Tab-separated table of C-alpha atoms in Angstrom:
chain	number	residue	atom	x	y	z
R	1354	MET	CA	21.902	-6.286	-21.915
R	1355	ALA	CA	20.333	-2.951	-20.487
R	1356	ARG	CA	16.911	-1.405	-21.931
R	1357	ILE	CA	16.919	2.315	-21.607
R	1358	ARG	CA	14.060	4.637	-22.016
R	1359	ILE	CA	13.960	8.558	-21.703
R	1360	VAL	CA	10.635	9.753	-20.195
R	1361	ARG	CA	9.499	13.332	-19.848
R	1362	ALA	CA	7.811	13.369	-16.591
R	1363	ALA	CA	4.673	15.394	-15.451
R	1364	ASP	CA	6.668	18.218	-13.982
R	1365	GLY	CA	8.790	18.762	-17.236
R	1366	ARG	CA	12.027	16.918	-15.777
R	1367	GLN	CA	13.619	14.339	-18.014
R	1368	TRP	CA	14.113	11.048	-16.661
R	1369	MET	CA	16.366	7.808	-17.579
R	1370	VAL	CA	14.694	4.461	-17.026
R	1371	ARG	CA	16.837	1.681	-17.445
R	1372	GLN	CA	17.032	-2.198	-16.435
R	1373	LYS	CA	19.944	-4.290	-16.503
R	1374	LEU	CA	20.290	-7.928	-16.082
R	1375	GLU	CA	22.249	-9.265	-13.043
R	1376	TRP	CA	24.391	-12.183	-13.173
R	1377	THR	CA	24.752	-12.373	-9.274
R	1378	ASP	CA	21.867	-12.116	-7.004
R	1379	PRO	CA	21.960	-8.906	-4.916
R	1380	ALA	CA	22.726	-9.236	-1.106
R	1381	THR	CA	19.341	-8.895	0.882
R	1382	GLY	CA	18.621	-8.966	4.481
R	1383	GLU	CA	16.991	-12.367	4.029
R	1384	ASP	CA	20.206	-14.178	3.143
R	1385	PHE	CA	20.517	-15.820	6.243
R	1386	GLU	CA	17.373	-17.783	5.586
R	1387	HIS	CA	19.303	-19.978	2.910
R	1388	ASP	CA	18.910	-23.184	5.042
R	1389	MET	CA	15.405	-23.200	4.424
R	1390	GLN	CA	15.879	-24.188	0.521
R	1391	GLY	CA	17.139	-27.529	-1.075
R	1392	GLY	CA	20.552	-26.236	-1.133
R	1393	ARG	CA	23.583	-27.571	-3.139
R	1394	LEU	CA	23.390	-31.041	-1.951
R	1395	ALA	CA	19.845	-31.337	-3.176
R	1396	ALA	CA	20.911	-29.969	-6.652
R	1397	ILE	CA	23.957	-32.539	-6.633
R	1398	GLY	CA	21.744	-35.270	-5.671
R	1399	ILE	CA	19.415	-34.546	-8.753
R	1400	VAL	CA	22.142	-33.686	-11.202
R	1401	SER	CA	24.166	-37.029	-10.166
R	1402	ILE	CA	20.641	-39.071	-10.890
R	1403	MET	CA	20.046	-37.460	-14.114
R	1404	GLY	CA	23.486	-38.365	-15.344
R	1405	LEU	CA	23.133	-41.798	-14.219
R	1406	LEU	CA	20.079	-42.273	-16.037
R	1407	TRP	CA	21.813	-40.577	-19.223
R	1408	VAL	CA	24.573	-43.212	-18.816
R	1409	ALA	CA	22.241	-46.183	-18.455
R	1410	LEU	CA	20.312	-45.038	-21.652
R	1411	LEU	CA	23.235	-44.668	-23.907
R	1412	ALA	CA	24.857	-47.876	-22.433
R	1413	TRP	CA	21.747	-49.741	-23.464
R	1414	TRP	CA	21.626	-48.095	-26.499
R	1415	PHE	CA	25.174	-48.783	-27.689
R	1416	THR	CA	25.146	-52.334	-26.267
R	1417	GLY	CA	21.978	-53.607	-27.453
R	1418	SER	CA	22.466	-56.721	-29.500
R	1419	GLN	CA	18.901	-56.719	-31.322
R	1420	GLY	CA	19.369	-53.025	-32.278
R	1421	VAL	CA	17.378	-51.070	-29.543
R	1422	VAL	CA	15.445	-48.523	-31.178
R	1423	VAL	CA	14.955	-45.272	-29.073
R	1424	PRO	CA	11.919	-43.374	-30.502
R	1425	ILE	CA	12.479	-39.833	-31.341
R	1426	TRP	CA	9.803	-38.470	-28.843
R	1427	MET	CA	12.015	-40.133	-26.125
R	1428	TRP	CA	15.104	-37.881	-27.199
R	1429	LEU	CA	12.669	-34.699	-27.651
R	1430	ILE	CA	11.614	-35.272	-24.059
R	1431	LEU	CA	14.923	-35.839	-22.507
R	1432	LEU	CA	16.249	-32.772	-24.625
R	1433	ALA	CA	13.243	-30.570	-23.301
R	1434	ILE	CA	14.018	-31.571	-19.606
R	1435	PHE	CA	17.887	-30.901	-20.416
R	1436	LEU	CA	17.063	-27.312	-21.611
R	1437	PHE	CA	14.325	-26.327	-19.507
R	1438	PHE	CA	16.525	-25.708	-16.173
R	1439	PRO	CA	18.957	-23.524	-17.914
R	1440	GLY	CA	16.268	-21.641	-19.943
R	1441	ARG	CA	14.326	-20.976	-16.766
R	1442	TRP	CA	17.577	-19.904	-15.006
R	1443	VAL	CA	18.106	-17.436	-17.460
R	1444	LEU	CA	14.744	-16.141	-17.526
R	1445	ARG	CA	14.574	-15.779	-13.692
R	1446	ARG	CA	17.880	-13.770	-13.129
R	1447	PRO	CA	17.418	-10.850	-11.248
R	1448	ARG	CA	17.157	-6.957	-13.193
R	1449	THR	CA	18.163	-3.666	-11.411
R	1450	LEU	CA	15.846	-1.053	-12.300
R	1451	VAL	CA	17.158	2.473	-12.209
R	1452	ALA	CA	15.040	5.534	-12.628
R	1453	GLU	CA	17.346	9.174	-12.486
R	1454	THR	CA	17.056	12.624	-13.589
R	1455	PRO	CA	20.121	15.135	-13.509
R	1456	GLY	CA	17.127	17.810	-12.056
R	1457	GLY	CA	14.971	20.251	-13.939
R	1458	SER	CA	15.722	23.767	-15.367
R	1459	ASP	CA	13.891	25.187	-12.546
R	1460	GLY	CA	16.611	24.418	-10.119
R	1461	SER	CA	15.007	20.845	-8.671
R	1462	ALA	CA	17.776	18.516	-7.290
R	1463	PRO	CA	18.756	15.351	-9.116
R	1464	GLU	CA	17.033	11.906	-7.999
R	1465	ARG	CA	18.035	8.642	-8.317
R	1466	TRP	CA	16.018	5.639	-7.619
R	1467	VAL	CA	17.302	2.045	-7.718
R	1468	GLY	CA	15.423	-1.342	-7.227
R	1469	TRP	CA	15.258	-5.104	-8.215
R	1470	VAL	CA	13.225	-7.454	-9.805
R	1471	ARG	CA	13.237	-11.146	-10.389
R	1472	GLY	CA	12.248	-12.514	-14.044
R	1473	THR	CA	11.975	-11.130	-17.615
R	1474	ALA	CA	8.491	-10.310	-17.432
R	1475	ALA	CA	8.230	-8.868	-14.198
R	1476	ALA	CA	11.163	-6.272	-15.010
R	1477	ARG	CA	9.293	-5.399	-18.178
R	1478	GLU	CA	6.266	-4.688	-16.297
R	1479	GLU	CA	7.970	-3.015	-13.541
R	1480	MET	CA	9.600	-0.792	-16.105
R	1481	LEU	CA	6.530	0.151	-17.849
R	1482	GLN	CA	4.476	0.970	-14.722
R	1483	THR	CA	7.496	3.124	-13.535
R	1484	VAL	CA	7.181	5.080	-17.033
R	1485	ARG	CA	3.504	5.448	-16.621
R	1486	SER	CA	4.148	6.743	-12.953
R	1487	LEU	CA	6.848	9.618	-14.113
R	1488	GLU	CA	4.245	10.819	-16.956
R	1489	THR	CA	1.281	10.823	-14.696
R	1490	ARG	CA	2.443	11.826	-11.360
R	1491	ALA	CA	6.232	12.918	-11.818
R	1492	THR	CA	7.652	10.297	-9.516
R	1493	PRO	CA	9.004	6.993	-10.254
R	1494	ALA	CA	7.351	5.378	-6.919
R	1495	TYR	CA	4.063	4.183	-6.424
R	1496	ALA	CA	2.409	1.850	-4.091
R	1497	ASP	CA	4.047	-1.538	-4.348
R	1498	SER	CA	7.316	-0.168	-6.350
R	1499	PRO	CA	10.581	-1.927	-5.773
R	1500	LEU	CA	12.330	1.364	-6.373
R	1501	GLN	CA	13.771	3.375	-3.400
R	1502	PRO	CA	15.468	6.911	-3.468
R	1503	VAL	CA	19.162	6.627	-3.137
R	1504	SER	CA	20.987	9.712	-2.254
């Protein structure tokens, strides 16, 4: 899903600022440090333990001869835990930010600035800061901007 805003910059040029959800992480120079993270083996271990606990709970519930009653709050907690990680994964996906202009009527050259931000709220805030920077200073860049010019 892409969000697009058309902005009139301080110098009169029209800029298109957009953000787009990325389903894969962009390649960066820090990719070689992946061994510092938990990795795939830790995730497989945690998912296996959670699956084993689910099987044990369901087996206990179905084979209980006295009619074991599992309280509703237990099911709600398990559902919340089960939905937390996929929800967090979707909300923390990287977004690509692009600010581009075809140039001005005065003969100014076209420009394209690209960067990426991780997270929904961070991408929304970055887009607002880029729009403000364009409206006040006629450039999408500011001190800590992830946007970099692309030729």
